[in-house]
Amino acid sequence: MNSEKETFQSKNDIPKSIFYRFSQFVGFLIGARFFVAILLTFALYVSTFFLFNQDETFRKFVFDFKVHGIIFCTVITILAGGIINQFYDLEKDHVVKPFRTRIQSFIKQKYFLYAYLVLSAISLGVAWMISHKVFVFFVVYQFFMWFYSHKLSRLLIINNLTFVSLTLYPFFGMMVYYETFSKKVMLMAIFLFLILLCIDIVKDMLTKSVDKAFGYITIPNYFKNRNTQIIITSLLMITMAVSMKLIAKTGVSGFMAYYFAGGLFVMILCIYLLLSSSRRSKFFTLNILRFWVFIGIIAMLLNGIENKL
């Protein structure tokens, strides 16, 4: 009788064990912000080949292992940065993202730290094999990712500027690597910087009370709702001005011209939504801006394919 009970229990333990391992795997992917890293990898490849790479053929680009190595180091560093960020923001995430933290709870925090150290070491090891300059580039990147999570994320304005700068840091590295310095590229970088800055501030508006409770000094907490709305509206209007400058003065054409022209209407819609003080309008604004960044990557891809053909 006991042996039958043990057999039945062991059969039940198998699906439970599979579910637990699967939950651990999903928890690790979410903790490392794997899906964000995938999107950034896609954006890096698209911008590198179609924007920064002006001379290389597709064949030469495919076999340029130095570029692939740099992008690989970037992705591994982003995964490591996501892990260390969730480690420092764990208490806040319990309130803001309860489902995500529940999934992550299947893995002990010490294993996240081990993964962070391993990923950082792999990134720096590959960077060292590429060149000493690339190694220094990623040492700086990793240091500021850690320092942002440890200290800068709690400082007024610096938190937003650092977060956006770290997001764009790999793209800046590719621009330097290919020595692609032009008015069009700089204006596009400013356009993206402003949109990402707006996204980060709107996100802070949605987590205002939680940020205040856990000691994060954000723009919405310091300047209150009305002034924060004015700040974001001003940034969106500057973004519109940059879009018009890109269309009128830099000769963007094809899908990118439609993208920047359409962006004018998107910015107006976001300003309209921000005039409402409801949480739903802020949520819509946040996701519209995020979606528009993704549309920009697709537009760059289609525009690049059209020009190459």
mmCIF file of C-alpha atoms in Angstrom, residues 243 246-248 250-264 292 299-300 303 306:
data_model
loop_
_atom_site.group_PDB
_atom_site.id
_atom_site.type_symbol
_atom_site.label_atom_id
_atom_site.label_comp_id
_atom_site.label_asym_id
_atom_site.label_seq_id
_atom_site.Cartn_x
_atom_site.Cartn_y
_atom_site.Cartn_z
ATOM 1 C CA SER A 243 11.229 65.890 -36.691
ATOM 2 C CA LEU A 246 14.948 66.174 -40.166
ATOM 3 C CA ILE A 247 12.323 66.293 -42.915
ATOM 4 C CA ALA A 248 13.199 69.774 -44.171
ATOM 5 C CA THR A 250 18.540 66.481 -43.962
ATOM 6 C CA GLY A 251 16.930 64.922 -46.991
ATOM 7 C CA VAL A 252 15.372 61.905 -45.271
ATOM 8 C CA SER A 253 13.159 60.077 -47.718
ATOM 9 C CA GLY A 254 11.011 57.000 -48.137
ATOM 10 C CA PHE A 255 9.705 55.251 -45.048
ATOM 11 C CA MET A 256 11.761 57.406 -42.656
ATOM 12 C CA ALA A 257 10.200 60.593 -44.070
ATOM 13 C CA TYR A 258 6.735 59.110 -43.468
ATOM 14 C CA TYR A 259 7.825 58.045 -39.990
ATOM 15 C CA PHE A 260 8.957 61.508 -38.911
ATOM 16 C CA ALA A 261 5.944 63.151 -40.541
ATOM 17 C CA GLY A 262 3.609 60.717 -38.799
ATOM 18 C CA GLY A 263 5.493 61.364 -35.584
ATOM 19 C CA LEU A 264 4.158 64.924 -35.553
ATOM 20 C CA TRP A 292 6.375 54.520 -31.924
ATOM 21 C CA ALA A 299 10.719 52.087 -40.734
ATOM 22 C CA MET A 300 14.534 52.186 -40.701
ATOM 23 C CA ASN A 303 13.891 52.293 -45.698
ATOM 24 C CA GLU A 306 14.495 50.084 -50.232
#
